[in-house]
């Protein structure tokens, strides 16, 4: 088994929006090792989200190859893509994306509820343990609207971990938080990385995340630029 968790080979991504062709990524090559904490930085529009979405199989490259955990994502179809995401990837977003009328506990359980019967563990117990691990043992029955931004992001991180993923992809996870709360979220992500060996790729403008990362990749106009 290779030490590389992510291999991106000569990847380009173009979007066609009406008559306009946008080259979001141009001939990107990048590898990420298991256990790494990698920050992807760059101005707005430089391709950060696009790159994260390709690694998480939320989108496909126009050219090139993306291999994650030994799986060539270009070879996956339909259900296989959904299985790949559910089994290997956790996603965290800037705007949390919690379901407003479900409790914190229900939000964390949600991704695996359809698969409950096949699980080798008790879903609710695992969700509770994850909420405890992110410091929300006293917020399990709260709705998202009853939680602070930082607490909502903790719920989202617990939800991302419910399937015990190899890789956590976080798209500007502190972008909607004040600096102190953002710092706490960075510390949480770094702790998950150190203590559980979780590989983390995070896009960010946050200098704290950059400082705490093992490595920083800079994007500009869809290309990797040297620091
Ligand atoms: N679905 C889409 N359709 C057309 N253009 C898109 C789409 N998504 C992103 N883009 C364009 O691709 C470029 C990179 O976007 P994005 O990856 O979101 O950058 P970042 O996350 O760094 O702000 C931008 O120019 C953006 O406008
Ligand atoms: Mg983005």
XYZ file of C-alpha atoms in Angstrom, residues 23-134:
112
model
C -10.247 27.291 -17.067
C -10.496 26.698 -13.326
C -7.433 24.421 -13.055
C -4.526 24.062 -15.466
C -2.250 21.034 -15.465
C -2.109 20.549 -11.727
C 0.089 17.781 -10.325
C 0.163 17.179 -6.611
C 0.559 14.305 -4.179
C -0.555 14.126 -0.557
C 0.845 11.600 1.904
C -1.181 9.711 4.453
C -1.324 11.647 7.709
C -0.459 14.988 6.143
C -2.136 18.288 7.048
C -2.090 20.313 3.832
C -3.298 23.876 3.313
C -4.363 25.101 -0.127
C -4.273 28.879 -0.351
C -4.831 31.423 -3.092
C -7.056 34.340 -4.017
C -10.765 33.976 -4.582
C -11.357 32.306 -7.951
C -7.932 30.634 -8.058
C -9.420 27.119 -8.147
C -9.271 25.970 -4.505
C -12.843 24.671 -4.280
C -12.589 23.080 -7.711
C -9.469 21.179 -6.655
C -11.061 19.993 -3.412
C -14.191 18.862 -5.263
C -12.110 16.809 -7.703
C -10.270 15.080 -4.833
C -13.600 14.327 -3.140
C -15.199 12.995 -6.343
C -17.849 15.712 -6.267
C -16.739 16.686 -9.766
C -14.620 15.235 -12.570
C -11.545 16.728 -14.239
C -11.667 17.675 -17.914
C -8.222 16.115 -18.322
C -5.813 14.195 -16.129
C -6.126 11.645 -13.376
C -7.098 11.753 -9.710
C -6.226 8.722 -7.559
C -7.319 8.587 -3.919
C -6.449 5.704 -1.596
C -5.375 3.678 -4.619
C -8.665 4.251 -6.450
C -8.672 5.944 -9.855
C -11.718 8.189 -9.531
C -12.134 8.345 -13.304
C -13.083 4.664 -13.299
C -15.971 5.086 -10.828
C -19.599 5.304 -11.923
C -22.864 6.257 -10.205
C -23.204 4.278 -6.990
C -19.452 3.646 -6.871
C -18.863 7.391 -6.587
C -21.350 7.667 -3.734
C -19.755 4.645 -2.018
C -16.297 6.156 -2.434
C -17.372 9.441 -0.863
C -19.259 7.813 1.990
C -16.512 5.328 2.858
C -13.397 7.423 2.429
C -14.083 11.170 2.501
C -15.410 13.653 5.025
C -16.433 17.099 3.807
C -16.581 20.323 5.825
C -17.865 23.547 4.253
C -17.616 27.249 5.020
C -21.371 27.556 5.608
C -21.662 24.319 7.650
C -24.576 22.917 5.562
C -26.430 21.418 8.520
C -30.077 20.407 8.169
C -31.917 23.104 10.164
C -34.751 20.994 11.557
C -32.594 18.099 12.737
C -30.762 18.101 16.081
C -26.965 18.091 16.298
C -27.073 14.357 16.997
C -29.392 13.666 14.050
C -27.241 15.768 11.725
C -24.179 13.734 12.654
C -26.009 10.430 12.129
C -27.684 11.508 8.887
C -25.089 10.392 6.270
C -25.237 6.793 7.495
C -28.922 6.443 8.395
C -29.737 4.715 5.068
C -26.949 2.189 5.787
C -27.741 1.656 9.438
C -28.489 -2.072 9.164
C -25.177 -2.827 7.463
C -23.026 -1.004 10.020
C -20.727 -2.930 12.345
C -21.191 -0.293 15.057
C -24.087 1.456 16.757
C -24.707 4.648 14.789
C -26.120 6.718 17.620
C -23.331 5.702 20.004
C -20.716 6.664 17.452
C -22.410 10.009 16.750
C -22.518 10.754 20.483
C -18.844 9.873 20.862
C -17.946 12.181 17.981
C -19.965 15.061 19.416
C -18.164 14.511 22.731
C -14.823 14.487 20.922
C -15.552 17.909 19.414
